[in-house]
Short mmCIF file of C-alpha atoms in Angstrom, two decimals:
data_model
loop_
_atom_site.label_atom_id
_atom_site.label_comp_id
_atom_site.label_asym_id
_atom_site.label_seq_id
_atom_site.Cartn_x
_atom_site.Cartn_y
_atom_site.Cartn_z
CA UNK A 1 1.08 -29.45 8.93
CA UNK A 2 -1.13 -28.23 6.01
CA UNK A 3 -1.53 -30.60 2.97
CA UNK A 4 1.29 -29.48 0.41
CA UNK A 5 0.33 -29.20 -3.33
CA UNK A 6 2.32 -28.20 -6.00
CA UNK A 7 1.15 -26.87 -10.07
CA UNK A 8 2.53 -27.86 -12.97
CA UNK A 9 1.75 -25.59 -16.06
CA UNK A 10 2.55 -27.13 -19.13
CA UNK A 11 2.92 -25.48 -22.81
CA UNK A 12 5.53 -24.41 -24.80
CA UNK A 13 4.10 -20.80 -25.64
CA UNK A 14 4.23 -20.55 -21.64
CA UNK A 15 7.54 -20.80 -21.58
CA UNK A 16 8.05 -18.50 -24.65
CA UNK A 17 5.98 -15.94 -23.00
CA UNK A 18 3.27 -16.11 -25.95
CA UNK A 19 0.22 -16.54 -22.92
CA UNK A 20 0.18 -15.52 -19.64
CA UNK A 21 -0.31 -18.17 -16.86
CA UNK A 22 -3.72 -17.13 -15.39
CA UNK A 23 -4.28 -20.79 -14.28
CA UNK A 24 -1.79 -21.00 -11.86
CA UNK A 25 -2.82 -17.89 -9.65
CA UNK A 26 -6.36 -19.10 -9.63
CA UNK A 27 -5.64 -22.57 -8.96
CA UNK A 28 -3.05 -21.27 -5.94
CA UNK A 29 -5.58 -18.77 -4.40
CA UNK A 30 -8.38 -20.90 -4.44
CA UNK A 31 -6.43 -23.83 -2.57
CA UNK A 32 -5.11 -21.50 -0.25
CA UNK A 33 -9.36 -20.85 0.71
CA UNK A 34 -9.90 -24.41 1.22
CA UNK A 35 -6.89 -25.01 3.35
CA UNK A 36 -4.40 -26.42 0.96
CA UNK A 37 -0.46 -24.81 0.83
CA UNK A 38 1.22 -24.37 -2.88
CA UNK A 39 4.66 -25.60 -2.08
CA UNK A 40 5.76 -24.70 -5.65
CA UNK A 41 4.87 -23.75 -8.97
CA UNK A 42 6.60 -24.85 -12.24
CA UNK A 43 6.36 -24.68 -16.24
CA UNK A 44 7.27 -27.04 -18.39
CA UNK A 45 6.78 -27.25 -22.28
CA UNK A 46 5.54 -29.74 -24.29
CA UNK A 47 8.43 -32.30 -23.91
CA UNK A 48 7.55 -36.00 -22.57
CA UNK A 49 10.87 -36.77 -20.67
CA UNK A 50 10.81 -33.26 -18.99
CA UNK A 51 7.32 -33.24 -18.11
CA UNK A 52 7.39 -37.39 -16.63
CA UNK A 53 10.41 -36.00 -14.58
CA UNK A 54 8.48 -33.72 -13.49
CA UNK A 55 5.59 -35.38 -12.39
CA UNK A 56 7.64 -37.87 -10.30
CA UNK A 57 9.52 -35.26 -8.49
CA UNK A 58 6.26 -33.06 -7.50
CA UNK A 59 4.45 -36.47 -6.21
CA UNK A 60 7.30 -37.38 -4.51
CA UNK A 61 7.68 -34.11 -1.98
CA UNK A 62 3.69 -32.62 -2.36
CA UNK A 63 0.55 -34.80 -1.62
CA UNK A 64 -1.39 -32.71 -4.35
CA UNK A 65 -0.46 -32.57 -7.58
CA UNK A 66 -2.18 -29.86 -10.46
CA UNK A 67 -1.24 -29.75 -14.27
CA UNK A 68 -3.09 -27.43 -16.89
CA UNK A 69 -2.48 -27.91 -20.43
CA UNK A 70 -1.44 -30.54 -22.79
CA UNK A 71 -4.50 -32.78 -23.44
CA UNK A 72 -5.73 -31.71 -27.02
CA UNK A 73 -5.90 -33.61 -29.45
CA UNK A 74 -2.58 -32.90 -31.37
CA UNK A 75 0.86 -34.47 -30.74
CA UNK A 76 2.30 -32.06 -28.80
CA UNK A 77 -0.81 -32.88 -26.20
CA UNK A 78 1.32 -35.48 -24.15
CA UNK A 79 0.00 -34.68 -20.55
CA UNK A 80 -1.84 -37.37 -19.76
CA UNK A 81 0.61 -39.76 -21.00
CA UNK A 82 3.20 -38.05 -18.76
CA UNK A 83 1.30 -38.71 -15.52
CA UNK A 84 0.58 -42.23 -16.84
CA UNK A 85 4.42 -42.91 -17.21
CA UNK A 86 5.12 -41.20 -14.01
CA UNK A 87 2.75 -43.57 -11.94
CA UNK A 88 4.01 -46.65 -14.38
CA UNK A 89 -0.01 -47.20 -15.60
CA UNK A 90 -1.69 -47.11 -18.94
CA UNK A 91 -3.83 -45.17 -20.51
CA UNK A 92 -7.32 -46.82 -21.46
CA UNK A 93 -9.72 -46.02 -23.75
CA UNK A 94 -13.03 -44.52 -21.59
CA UNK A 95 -16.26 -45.18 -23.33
CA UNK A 96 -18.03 -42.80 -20.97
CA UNK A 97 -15.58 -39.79 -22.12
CA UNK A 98 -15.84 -40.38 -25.09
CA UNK A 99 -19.65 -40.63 -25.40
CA UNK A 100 -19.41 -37.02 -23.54
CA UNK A 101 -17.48 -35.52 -25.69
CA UNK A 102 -19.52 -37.03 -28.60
CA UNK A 103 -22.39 -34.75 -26.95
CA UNK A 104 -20.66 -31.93 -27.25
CA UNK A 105 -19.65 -32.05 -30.88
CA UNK A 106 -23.28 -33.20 -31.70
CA UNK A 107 -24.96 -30.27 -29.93
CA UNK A 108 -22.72 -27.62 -32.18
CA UNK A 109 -23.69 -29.65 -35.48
CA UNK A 110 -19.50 -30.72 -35.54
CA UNK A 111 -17.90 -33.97 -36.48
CA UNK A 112 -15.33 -35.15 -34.12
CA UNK A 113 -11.69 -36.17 -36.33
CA UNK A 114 -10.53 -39.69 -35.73
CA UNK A 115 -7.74 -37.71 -33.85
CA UNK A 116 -10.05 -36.32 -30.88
CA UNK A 117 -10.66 -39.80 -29.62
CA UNK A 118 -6.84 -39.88 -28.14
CA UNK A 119 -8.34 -37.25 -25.36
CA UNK A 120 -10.58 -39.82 -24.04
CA UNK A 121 -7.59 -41.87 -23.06
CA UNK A 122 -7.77 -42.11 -18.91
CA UNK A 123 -4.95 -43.31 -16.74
CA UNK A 124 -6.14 -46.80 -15.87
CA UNK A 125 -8.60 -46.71 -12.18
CA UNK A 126 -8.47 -42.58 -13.36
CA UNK A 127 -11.55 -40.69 -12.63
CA UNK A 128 -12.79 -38.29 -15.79
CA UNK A 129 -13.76 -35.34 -15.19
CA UNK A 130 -16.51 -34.04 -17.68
CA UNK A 131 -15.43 -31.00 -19.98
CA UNK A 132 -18.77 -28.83 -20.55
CA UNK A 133 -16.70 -25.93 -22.16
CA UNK A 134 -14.87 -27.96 -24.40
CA UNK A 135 -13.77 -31.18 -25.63
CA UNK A 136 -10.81 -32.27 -23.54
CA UNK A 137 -11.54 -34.11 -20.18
CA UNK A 138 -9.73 -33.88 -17.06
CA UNK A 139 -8.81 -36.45 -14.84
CA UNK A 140 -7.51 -37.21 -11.57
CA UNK A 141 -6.10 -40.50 -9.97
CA UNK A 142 -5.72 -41.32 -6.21
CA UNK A 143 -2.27 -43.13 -5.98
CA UNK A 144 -0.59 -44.16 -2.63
CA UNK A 145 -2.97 -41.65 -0.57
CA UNK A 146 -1.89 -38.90 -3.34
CA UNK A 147 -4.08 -37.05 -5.67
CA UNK A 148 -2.71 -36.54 -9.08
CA UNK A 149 -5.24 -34.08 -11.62
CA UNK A 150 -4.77 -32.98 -14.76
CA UNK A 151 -6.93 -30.05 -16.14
CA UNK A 152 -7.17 -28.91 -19.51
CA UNK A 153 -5.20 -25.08 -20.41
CA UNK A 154 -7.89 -22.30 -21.34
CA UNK A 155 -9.18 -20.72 -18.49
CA UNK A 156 -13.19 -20.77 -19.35
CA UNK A 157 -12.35 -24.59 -19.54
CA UNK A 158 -10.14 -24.87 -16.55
CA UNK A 159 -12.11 -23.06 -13.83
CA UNK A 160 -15.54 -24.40 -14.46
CA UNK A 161 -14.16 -28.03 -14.47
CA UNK A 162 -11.33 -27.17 -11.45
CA UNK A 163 -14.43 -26.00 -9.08
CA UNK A 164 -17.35 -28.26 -10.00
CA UNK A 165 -15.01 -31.44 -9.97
CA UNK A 166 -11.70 -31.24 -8.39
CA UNK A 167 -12.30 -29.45 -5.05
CA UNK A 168 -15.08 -31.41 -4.18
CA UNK A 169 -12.54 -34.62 -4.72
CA UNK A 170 -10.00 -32.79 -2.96
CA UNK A 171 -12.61 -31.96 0.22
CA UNK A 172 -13.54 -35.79 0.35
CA UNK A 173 -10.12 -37.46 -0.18
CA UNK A 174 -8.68 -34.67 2.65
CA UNK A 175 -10.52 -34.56 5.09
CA UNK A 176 -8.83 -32.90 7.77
CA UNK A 177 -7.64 -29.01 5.65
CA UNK A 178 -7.76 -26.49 7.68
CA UNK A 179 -8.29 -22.66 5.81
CA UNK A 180 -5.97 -20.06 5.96
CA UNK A 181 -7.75 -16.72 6.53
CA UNK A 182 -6.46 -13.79 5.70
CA UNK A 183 -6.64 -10.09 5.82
CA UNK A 184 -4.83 -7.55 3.11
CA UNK A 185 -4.06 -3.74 4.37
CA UNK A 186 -3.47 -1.31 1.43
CA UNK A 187 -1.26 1.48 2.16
CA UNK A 188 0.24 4.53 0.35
CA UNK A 189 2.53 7.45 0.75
CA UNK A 190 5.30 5.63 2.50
CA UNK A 191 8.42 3.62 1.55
CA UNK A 192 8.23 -0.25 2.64
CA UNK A 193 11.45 0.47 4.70
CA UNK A 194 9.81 2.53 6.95
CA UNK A 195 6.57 -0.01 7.07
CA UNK A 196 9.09 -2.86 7.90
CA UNK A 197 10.61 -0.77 10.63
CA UNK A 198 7.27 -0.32 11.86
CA UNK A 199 5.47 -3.88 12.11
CA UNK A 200 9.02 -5.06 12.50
CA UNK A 201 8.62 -7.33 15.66
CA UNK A 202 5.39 -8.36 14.07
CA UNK A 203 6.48 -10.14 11.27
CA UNK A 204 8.44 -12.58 13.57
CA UNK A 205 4.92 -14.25 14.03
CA UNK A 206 4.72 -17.61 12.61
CA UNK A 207 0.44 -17.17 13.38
CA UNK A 208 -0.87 -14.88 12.41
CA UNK A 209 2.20 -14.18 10.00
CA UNK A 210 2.16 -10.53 8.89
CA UNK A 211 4.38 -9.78 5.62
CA UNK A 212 4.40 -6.02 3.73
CA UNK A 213 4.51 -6.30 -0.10
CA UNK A 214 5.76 -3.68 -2.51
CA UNK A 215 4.27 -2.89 -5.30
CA UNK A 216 3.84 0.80 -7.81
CA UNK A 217 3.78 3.19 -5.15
CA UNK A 218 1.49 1.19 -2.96
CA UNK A 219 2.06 -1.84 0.09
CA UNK A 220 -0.08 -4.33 0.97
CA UNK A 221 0.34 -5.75 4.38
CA UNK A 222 -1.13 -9.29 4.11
CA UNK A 223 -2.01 -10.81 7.48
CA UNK A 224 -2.62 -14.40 7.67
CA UNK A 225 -3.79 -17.04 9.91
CA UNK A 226 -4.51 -21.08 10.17
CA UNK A 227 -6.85 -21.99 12.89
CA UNK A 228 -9.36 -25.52 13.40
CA UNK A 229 -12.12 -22.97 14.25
CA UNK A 230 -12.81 -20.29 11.60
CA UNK A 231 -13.47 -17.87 14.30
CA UNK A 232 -10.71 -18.17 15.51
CA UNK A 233 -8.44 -17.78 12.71
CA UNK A 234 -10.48 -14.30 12.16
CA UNK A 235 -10.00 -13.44 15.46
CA UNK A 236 -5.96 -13.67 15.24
CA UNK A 237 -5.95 -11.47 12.08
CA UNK A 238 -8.46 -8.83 13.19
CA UNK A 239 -6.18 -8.71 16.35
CA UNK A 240 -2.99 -8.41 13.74
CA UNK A 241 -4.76 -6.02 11.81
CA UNK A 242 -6.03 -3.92 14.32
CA UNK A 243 -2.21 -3.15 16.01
CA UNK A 244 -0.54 -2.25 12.25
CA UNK A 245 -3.79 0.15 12.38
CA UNK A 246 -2.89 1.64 14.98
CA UNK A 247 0.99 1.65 13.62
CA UNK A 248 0.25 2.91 10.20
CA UNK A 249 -3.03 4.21 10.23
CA UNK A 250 -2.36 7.49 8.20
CA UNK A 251 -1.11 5.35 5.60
CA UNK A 252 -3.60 2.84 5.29
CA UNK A 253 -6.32 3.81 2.82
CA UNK A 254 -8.45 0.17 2.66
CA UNK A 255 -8.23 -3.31 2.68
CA UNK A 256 -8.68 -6.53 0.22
CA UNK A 257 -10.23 -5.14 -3.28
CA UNK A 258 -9.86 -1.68 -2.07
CA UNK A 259 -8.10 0.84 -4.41
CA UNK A 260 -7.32 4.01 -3.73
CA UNK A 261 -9.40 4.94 -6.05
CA UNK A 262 -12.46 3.43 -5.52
CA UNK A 263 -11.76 4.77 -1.72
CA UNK A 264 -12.13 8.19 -2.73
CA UNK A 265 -14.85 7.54 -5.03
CA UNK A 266 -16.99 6.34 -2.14
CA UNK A 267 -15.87 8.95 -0.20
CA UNK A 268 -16.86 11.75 -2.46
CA UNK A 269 -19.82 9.77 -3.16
CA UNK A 270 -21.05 9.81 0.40
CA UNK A 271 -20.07 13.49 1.24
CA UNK A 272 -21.75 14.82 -2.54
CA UNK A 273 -18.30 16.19 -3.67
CA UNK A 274 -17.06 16.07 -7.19
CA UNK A 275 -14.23 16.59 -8.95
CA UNK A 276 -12.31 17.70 -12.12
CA UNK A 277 -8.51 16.70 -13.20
CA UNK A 278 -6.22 18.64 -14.99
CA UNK A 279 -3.14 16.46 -16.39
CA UNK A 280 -0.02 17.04 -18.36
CA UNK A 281 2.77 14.16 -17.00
CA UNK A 282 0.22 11.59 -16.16
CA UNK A 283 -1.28 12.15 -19.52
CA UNK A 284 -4.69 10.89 -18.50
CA UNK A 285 -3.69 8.13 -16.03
CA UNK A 286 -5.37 9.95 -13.55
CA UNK A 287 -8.75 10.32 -15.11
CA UNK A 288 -8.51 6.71 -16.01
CA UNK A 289 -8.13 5.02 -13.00
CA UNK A 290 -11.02 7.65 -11.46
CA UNK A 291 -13.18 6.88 -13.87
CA UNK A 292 -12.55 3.07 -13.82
CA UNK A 293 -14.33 3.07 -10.82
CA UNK A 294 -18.66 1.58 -11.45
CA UNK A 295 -20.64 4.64 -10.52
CA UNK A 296 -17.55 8.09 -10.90
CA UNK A 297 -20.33 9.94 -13.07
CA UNK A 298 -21.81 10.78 -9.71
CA UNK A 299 -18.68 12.67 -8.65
CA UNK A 300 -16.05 13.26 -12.01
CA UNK A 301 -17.04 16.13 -13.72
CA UNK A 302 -14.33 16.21 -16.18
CA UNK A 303 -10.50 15.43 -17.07
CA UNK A 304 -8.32 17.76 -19.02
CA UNK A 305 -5.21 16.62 -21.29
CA UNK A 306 -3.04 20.19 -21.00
CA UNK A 307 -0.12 18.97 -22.63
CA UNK A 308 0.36 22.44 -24.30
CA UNK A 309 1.07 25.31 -22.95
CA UNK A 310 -0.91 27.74 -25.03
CA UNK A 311 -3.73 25.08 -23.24
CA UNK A 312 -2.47 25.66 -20.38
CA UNK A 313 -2.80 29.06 -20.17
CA UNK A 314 -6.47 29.50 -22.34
CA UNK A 315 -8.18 26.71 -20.61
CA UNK A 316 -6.92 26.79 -17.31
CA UNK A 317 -5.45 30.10 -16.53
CA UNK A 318 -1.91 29.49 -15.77
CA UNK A 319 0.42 32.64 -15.87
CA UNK A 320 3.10 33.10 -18.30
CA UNK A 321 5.55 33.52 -15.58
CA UNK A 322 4.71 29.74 -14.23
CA UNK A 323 5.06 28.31 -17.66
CA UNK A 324 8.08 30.09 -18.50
CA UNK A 325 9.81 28.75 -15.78
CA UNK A 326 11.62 24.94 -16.14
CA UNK A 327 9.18 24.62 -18.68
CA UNK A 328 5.89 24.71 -17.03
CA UNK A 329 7.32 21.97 -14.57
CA UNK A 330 7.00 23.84 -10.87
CA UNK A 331 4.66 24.16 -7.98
CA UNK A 332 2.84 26.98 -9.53
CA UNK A 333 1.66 25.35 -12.44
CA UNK A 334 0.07 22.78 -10.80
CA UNK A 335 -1.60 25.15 -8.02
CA UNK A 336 -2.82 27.10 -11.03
CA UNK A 337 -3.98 24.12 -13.43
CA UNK A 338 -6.03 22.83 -10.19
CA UNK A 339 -7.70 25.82 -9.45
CA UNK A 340 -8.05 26.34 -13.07
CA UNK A 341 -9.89 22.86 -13.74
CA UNK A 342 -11.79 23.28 -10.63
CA UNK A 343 -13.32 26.79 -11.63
CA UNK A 344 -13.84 25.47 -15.25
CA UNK A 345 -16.07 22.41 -14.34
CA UNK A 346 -17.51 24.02 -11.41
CA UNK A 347 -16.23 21.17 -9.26
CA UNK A 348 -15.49 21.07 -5.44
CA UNK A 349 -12.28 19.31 -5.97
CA UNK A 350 -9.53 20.16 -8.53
CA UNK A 351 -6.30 17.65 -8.68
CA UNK A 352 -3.34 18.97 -11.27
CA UNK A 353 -0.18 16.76 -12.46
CA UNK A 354 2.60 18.81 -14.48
CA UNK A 355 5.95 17.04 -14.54
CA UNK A 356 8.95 15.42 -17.31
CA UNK A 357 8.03 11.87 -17.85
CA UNK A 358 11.15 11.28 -20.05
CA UNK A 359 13.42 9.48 -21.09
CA UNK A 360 14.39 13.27 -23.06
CA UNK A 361 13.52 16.05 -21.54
CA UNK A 362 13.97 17.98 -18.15
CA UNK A 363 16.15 20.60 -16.53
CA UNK A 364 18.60 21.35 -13.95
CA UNK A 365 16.45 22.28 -11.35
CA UNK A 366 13.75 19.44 -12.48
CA UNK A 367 15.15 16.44 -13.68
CA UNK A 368 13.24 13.64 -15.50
CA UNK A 369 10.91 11.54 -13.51
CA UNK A 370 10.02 15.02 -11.88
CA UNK A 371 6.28 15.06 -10.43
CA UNK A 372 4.32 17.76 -8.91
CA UNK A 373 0.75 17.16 -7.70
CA UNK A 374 -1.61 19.99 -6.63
CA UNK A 375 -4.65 19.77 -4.93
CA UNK A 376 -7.40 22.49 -4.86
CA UNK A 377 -10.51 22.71 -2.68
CA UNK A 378 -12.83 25.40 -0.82
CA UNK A 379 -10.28 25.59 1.93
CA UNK A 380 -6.85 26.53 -0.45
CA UNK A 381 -4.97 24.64 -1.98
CA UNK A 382 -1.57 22.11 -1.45
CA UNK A 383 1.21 20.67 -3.94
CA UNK A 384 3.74 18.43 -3.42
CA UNK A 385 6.94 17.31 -5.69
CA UNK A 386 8.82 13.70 -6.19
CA UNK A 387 11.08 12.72 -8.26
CA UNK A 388 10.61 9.24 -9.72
CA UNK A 389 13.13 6.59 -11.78
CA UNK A 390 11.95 4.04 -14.37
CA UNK A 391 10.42 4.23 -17.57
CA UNK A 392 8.03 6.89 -18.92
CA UNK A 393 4.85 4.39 -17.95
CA UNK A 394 6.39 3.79 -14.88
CA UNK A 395 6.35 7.47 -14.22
CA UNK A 396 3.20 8.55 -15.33
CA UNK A 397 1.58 5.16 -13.26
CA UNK A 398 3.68 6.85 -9.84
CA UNK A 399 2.74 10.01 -10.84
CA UNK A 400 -1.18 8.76 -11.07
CA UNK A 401 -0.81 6.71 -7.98
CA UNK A 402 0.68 9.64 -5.99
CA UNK A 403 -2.20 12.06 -7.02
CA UNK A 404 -4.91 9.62 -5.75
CA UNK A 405 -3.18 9.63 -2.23
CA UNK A 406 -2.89 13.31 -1.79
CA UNK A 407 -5.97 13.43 -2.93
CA UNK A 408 -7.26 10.65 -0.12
CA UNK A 409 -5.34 11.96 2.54
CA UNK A 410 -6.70 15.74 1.79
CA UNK A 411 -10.33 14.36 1.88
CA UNK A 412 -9.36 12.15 5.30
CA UNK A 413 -7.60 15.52 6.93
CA UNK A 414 -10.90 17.62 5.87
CA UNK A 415 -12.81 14.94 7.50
CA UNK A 416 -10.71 15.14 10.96
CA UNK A 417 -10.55 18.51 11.13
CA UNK A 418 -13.34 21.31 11.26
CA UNK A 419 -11.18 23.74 9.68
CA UNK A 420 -9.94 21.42 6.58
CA UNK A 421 -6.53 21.45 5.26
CA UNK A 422 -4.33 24.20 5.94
CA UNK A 423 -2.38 25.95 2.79
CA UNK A 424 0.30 23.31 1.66
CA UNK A 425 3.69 24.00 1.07
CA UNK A 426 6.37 22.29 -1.78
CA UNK A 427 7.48 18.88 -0.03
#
């Protein structure tokens, strides 16, 4: 059975939603890489009989315990004295803290307040850990073969101490973790239903386990496995991975860090393309996320805001007839605005969003959340139409999101095929 840990983030403003809690998704993902499983997860503010409670309740189910935050200097800095209650030890004045932290204040010309010296309090047969980002130590006590640590909250703090002191502890007081290795499929252009019906008998795995994950028009398929022998563990995902391939494979667009994106930026990269956007809906989402990519000046040529009509029809050529009709918002103004943006920046590639983004808006024949995408290349052109719910972000992110995989899925049919895409139709 893997070793169970659970985190404890503690703060107030946490709770209030003033800061988000970056700690607690580094800390879990870096555990998982070393073998250890987060069990739970849990915020507390800065309140001593919540936070002692809570301590003895996560070392009495989970063999590792994290906390970040609470060991300032102020009042409301009552960490360390929690776990110290919890295990029924005192704190103790640690010389060789404090003489670190003494360094620190001396080497930025700063005069430590009488205040500061309550952060070199230790739980008594504690272990310090040194703070060279700030002036806060950590600690971490080995009690009844369990390892309690307490980290302090800002991130540039946290991480640097969490990596150079903790997992090495963690390594040498368990000795037997075994990794968890896993894989992440990226998919787009399908509904997770229809993934789940199709890596259905899959998912019953208990290893490698194999679980789809929703998120803004995309699923990630994370595949997973726990094996003594690395190689082994790879070998049981790869196998995973290799049957939702052949499953899903003209959904899947990359794996791990892969975006779609940065997919079709490489793409384009490697075959010389380039490409030009025209976009009213997504109102630049588009060119944003293309150009967010390190190195999209050797394929984006340029991005066009055509929010107006009159632009519309100048700049990219549109005929009155398209933008007369539910307001600009139909297939032909997006076949027209791609073409259009193509021809203007001399591009190989030209991708076109027109649509109502809401909440006001729309007509009877195209409704808010209303989306149509147009692609336009040498070999004709193709446009597609949705219909989205949420907010007005929400639909200009799906409306962004859907571009890039008609876009991907155009380049990967041009690639399979000597002809290239045939003319598309309205879907």
């Amino acid at each position: 059975m893997p070793l169970q840990a659970e985190i404890l983030s503690v703060g107030t403003e946490l709770l209030l939603g003033e800061i988000t809690d970056t700690n607690a998704q580094y800390i879990s993902a870096r555990l998982r890489e070393i073998g250890v499983s987060v069990y739970r997860r849990e915020t507390i503010g800065d309140n001593r009989s919540r936070l002692t409670g809570a301590f003895r309740e996560a070392l009495s189910r989970a063999s590792l315990v994290i906390a970040t935050g609470g060991l300032g200097p102020t009042g409301d800095d009552v960490t360390a004295e929690c776990l110290a209650a919890a295990l029924d030890l005192p704190l103790e004045f640690h010389e060789g803290a404090w003489e670190d932290m003494l360094e620190w204040f001396r080497l930025r010309g700063r005069t430590p307040a009488t205040a500061d010296r309550k952060q070199a309090m230790i739980i008594r047969g504690g272990i310090p850990f040194r703070n060279k980002n700030g002036t806060a130590p950590g600690q971490a006590i080995l009690t009844d073969g369990k390892l309690a640590c307490v980290l302090p909250g800002p991130p540039r703090e946290m991480i640097p101490m969490f990596e150079e002191h903790l997992v090495p502890l963690i390594r040498s007081t368990f000795t037997d973790l075994v990794p968890l290795y896993i894989k992440n499929l990226k998919l787009s252009g399908i509904p997770e239903s229809k993934v789940g019906e199709a890596i259905r008998d899959l998912m019953d795995s208990a290893n490698p386990t194999v679980a789809p994950y929703a998120g803004r028009g995309q699923i990630r398929i994370r595949i997973a496995a726990r094996h003594t022998d690395p190689a082994e563990s790879r070998k049981m995902v790869d196998q995973a991975a290799d049957e939702v391939k052949r499953r899903l494979s003209d959904y899947i667009y990359g794996e791990d860090e892969d975006t779609l994106e940065s997919v079709v930026g490489e793409i384009m990269a490697r075959r010389g393309l380039s490409i030009a956007v025209a976009e009213s809906v997504t109102g630049g989402f588009l060119s944003h996320r293309l150009t967010n990519v390190p190195g999209s000046s050797r394929y984006f040529k340029m991005g066009v805001v055509a929010y107006s009509p009159a632009i519309k029809a100048t700049c990219l050529g549109v005929p009155d007839e398209a933008l007369r009709k539910d307001e600009a918002v139909n297939a032909e103004t997006a076949v027209s605005m791609a073409s259009g943006v193509r021809a203007l920046a001399g591009a190989k590639i030209g991708v076109a969003t027109t649509g109502f983004a809401g909440p006001t808006g729309g007509t009877e024949n195209e409704p808010v959340g209303t989306v149509y995408v147009a692609v336009a290349d040498e070999d004709g052109t193709e446009v597609e139409r949705y219909v989205y719910t949420g907010s007005r972000t929400d639909i200009k992110e799906y409306g962004a999101g859907r571009a890039l995989y008609v876009l991907w899925r155009r380049l990967m049919k041009s690639r399979r095929s000597p002809q290239g895409p045939k003319e598309g139709t309205v879907k």
